Amino acid sequence: MTQQLTVLSSPEADAGGGVPQVISSLPVSLHPTDGAGSDLVAVAGTPGWTEKALESIEAGARGVMVIRPSAADVTALRDRAEASGVPVVLDTEWAHNPAVAAAAPRFAAVNDENSLLEARVNAPVGVDVDQVLLAQLALIRAAVDPVVSLSHARRNRHGYDALAHLASGARASLSAILSDALPSSATLRIIKPRDAVTLAVPASETAAPGRVTVSGPDGATLLPTQWESAHRAAWRRLHALAEAGEACEDLSSFAADVAIVTGGRPEAAGGRG
Amino acid sequence: METKTSSTLGVGILGAGPVTQAIHLPTLSRLRDVFHVAKIMDVDPAIAESVAGRVGAAWTTSMEDLLADERVQIVVVCSPHQFHAQQVIAACRAGKQAVLCEKPFAMSQAEAEQIAAVSQETGVPIIVGAMHTFDPGWLAAKEHWGDLVETTHTIRYSIVLPPNPRFEDFATEVITRPESPRQDRRDPDVAAGMVRGGIMGLAIHDLPLVRAFCPDFTDLEVLSCQVPDPSGYLLNLRVGERNVQVFGINTQSWEPEWTFEAISNTASLRIDFTPSYVQAGSATATISRGGKSEVYGPYLANGYESEWRYLADLARGKAAPVDVTGLIHDLTFALEIADTASAAVRATTSTKEASL
């Protein structure tokens, strides 16, 4: 039987992660609380989030959800979380959309050293570009493979274009376009000579489904759509981990992606801005 | 058998390959009230005779013979790229009413300037067969995009191209096709050739559209260039203040995609074009701003048909000629991208991969 866990959130986390709406959609699993000693804690990913998450673990939280984490050194938090077996789940913009997990085995079938992954995100004007790139890297990691190297061809207030390699040896083209004319969304695509896999993911707060299309000589198949927001899927995951008393790899992956973002900046690589 | 009357314009075609067979003849068959095919020239007499026979036209293996034929009022240049400039110039000097040259209309700026000078001297109007610039979807977008040319900061132009025969075979029954052997993109010369050929043969279709959104088109920098497997190009460009990505990949897939996007902070334009060769109607243009989207098209006519109707109006003096300077700028823009990107790929291609 599902164990109901209490959730302590903050106005900042509520605003960024729609925490009350998620809790109301998981009434058997989650219950809001205002007091100390909550099972799960939601932390907004604004600067200083690692300290807040650390404090939550030290206060006895069984799990922590970080909403849209900004770049940060997570070493101390990761060590503490691992030592205490507390899962810290990072709720980035796209990675938890259920379509991502559905796409993963399809991408695995076309991910090799001759492949080219096209990755594009649309994000609103004025967002933190590093944060957008981190969310894109988390998406690519979840759907295809970790990015192991990256260099910017261009980065400015309108977005970026970057070239990258995946762990498989595949090349990748990463782009972000900042505009208020387009809804926040992300796409991934690998086109092989005869086959192609495409993933389109909407913003994290909507339950509109991500779409996975697999094309081959016999036609194109749209995988079954799952009408669940990325936020809700992230909370289901955290609940399952906390209930099982299992930690997770989110912080280690995030640390690797932060290193990629920092190393790939034009000023770090001596590239063009 | 084509109906030939003095009220329709006589067309002469130089080169009877797949473009003539699968694009121009089917398009002209939709415009029999305006045109008839008078003569077809090809260096291969069997092909010339066979293709001309489909439309009841005369045939020849000689360009001079076709140009000297008074029944030919409009000349279409569909020969290999390297002959375009010389044939366009010859058609102008022959005093024809108008010339349609398949893209690219020259292979160097010097050739393009020669053409412009001859066109001006002879008064013969020239258009380039960049069909998407005539596509009703594009033209509708142009009417409604407001200040997007001034405010665009990002341009995306992407083509996923299945083998041409998939579409040629729905347009006609092609009797000859050029060979296209598979090549190794990891060879620097091959990679450079793929990029140059890809830009001048495929990307060139819509580089005029890209240029329309790049007022500072001479301030051009190739930021990166890659060759996807099995062939194609992926370019990141800075054109003035614009961030431009140009992508094309040749696949064996059945699934085509041809899109153009121009995006500003507050508005975006996306155009989805129909495949080449087939008479599948116009592009569909979507303009989004302020939470609303306006959709234009698809219209029944495609860019090929519109381009031919414009050509008819030109020949009859009912339309203003295309500004040849604009055509030269389109060509210069494409050549600069092709030369810079292919040189970059040649210089940086290792045995492992083709990338800058």
XYZ file of C-alpha atoms in Angstrom, chain A residues 112-116 118 120 122 125 153-154 156-165 169 171-182 189 191-196 213-220 272-273, chain B residues 153-154 156 158 160 182 185-186 221-230 234 236-237 241 243-245 247 249-255 257 261 263-268 270 288-291 352-356:
102
model
C 26.254 5.337 -32.213
C 29.430 7.112 -33.249
C 28.015 7.963 -36.688
C 24.908 9.572 -35.249
C 24.120 13.258 -34.994
C 19.892 17.571 -32.891
C 16.815 22.386 -29.492
C 12.723 27.196 -26.845
C 13.360 35.894 -23.140
C 29.695 28.091 -31.648
C 27.624 31.037 -30.424
C 24.438 35.582 -26.619
C 21.279 37.060 -25.134
C 19.176 35.310 -27.763
C 20.401 31.807 -26.923
C 23.222 29.559 -28.034
C 24.432 27.042 -30.575
C 26.895 24.455 -29.337
C 28.654 21.374 -30.658
C 29.015 18.382 -28.405
C 29.886 14.726 -28.154
C 30.829 8.992 -29.562
C 28.005 14.162 -32.232
C 25.364 16.592 -31.068
C 24.165 20.036 -32.014
C 22.619 21.894 -29.081
C 20.606 25.068 -29.561
C 18.541 27.352 -27.393
C 16.287 30.025 -28.846
C 14.969 32.653 -26.466
C 11.647 34.089 -27.566
C 8.275 34.850 -26.022
C 6.607 33.923 -29.299
C 7.163 30.194 -28.805
C 16.101 14.147 -32.987
C 18.116 10.899 -38.167
C 19.832 7.807 -39.516
C 19.917 6.872 -43.197
C 16.665 4.895 -42.884
C 15.390 5.472 -39.368
C 14.689 8.459 -37.180
C 7.877 9.495 -33.055
C 9.807 6.541 -34.400
C 10.218 6.399 -38.161
C 11.498 3.607 -40.330
C 10.962 1.994 -43.718
C 7.496 0.805 -42.696
C 6.228 4.225 -41.647
C 6.149 6.395 -38.553
C 33.295 33.095 -29.938
C 30.528 34.683 -28.009
C 17.402 37.401 -34.146
C 17.399 33.691 -35.028
C 16.553 28.122 -38.785
C 16.243 22.673 -42.247
C 15.491 16.313 -44.476
C 28.055 6.884 -51.923
C 32.523 12.000 -45.575
C 35.666 11.416 -43.490
C 30.941 34.341 -40.374
C 30.825 30.541 -40.457
C 30.914 29.595 -36.778
C 30.831 25.856 -37.296
C 30.334 23.315 -40.055
C 29.647 19.617 -39.757
C 28.814 16.867 -42.224
C 26.110 14.516 -40.955
C 26.037 10.855 -41.902
C 25.656 9.874 -44.705
C 25.053 21.548 -40.588
C 26.027 27.711 -37.681
C 26.438 31.208 -39.099
C 23.354 40.338 -35.886
C 22.041 33.717 -35.541
C 21.511 31.376 -38.467
C 21.509 27.594 -38.622
C 20.849 22.088 -41.952
C 20.658 15.790 -44.604
C 20.285 13.250 -47.387
C 18.521 10.128 -46.195
C 17.081 6.958 -47.639
C 13.940 7.578 -45.614
C 10.487 8.123 -47.087
C 9.816 11.026 -44.735
C 10.780 17.748 -44.050
C 11.888 29.746 -39.345
C 12.234 34.215 -34.737
C 12.310 37.467 -32.787
C 11.706 38.125 -29.100
C 7.996 38.552 -29.695
C 7.104 36.921 -33.008
C 7.973 33.865 -35.041
C 7.517 29.015 -39.533
C 2.886 33.440 -33.995
C 2.858 36.410 -31.684
C 1.195 37.317 -28.403
C -0.251 33.864 -27.851
C 37.561 10.348 -37.603
C 34.887 12.837 -38.558
C 34.023 15.862 -40.622
C 33.555 18.778 -38.317
C 34.843 22.229 -37.493
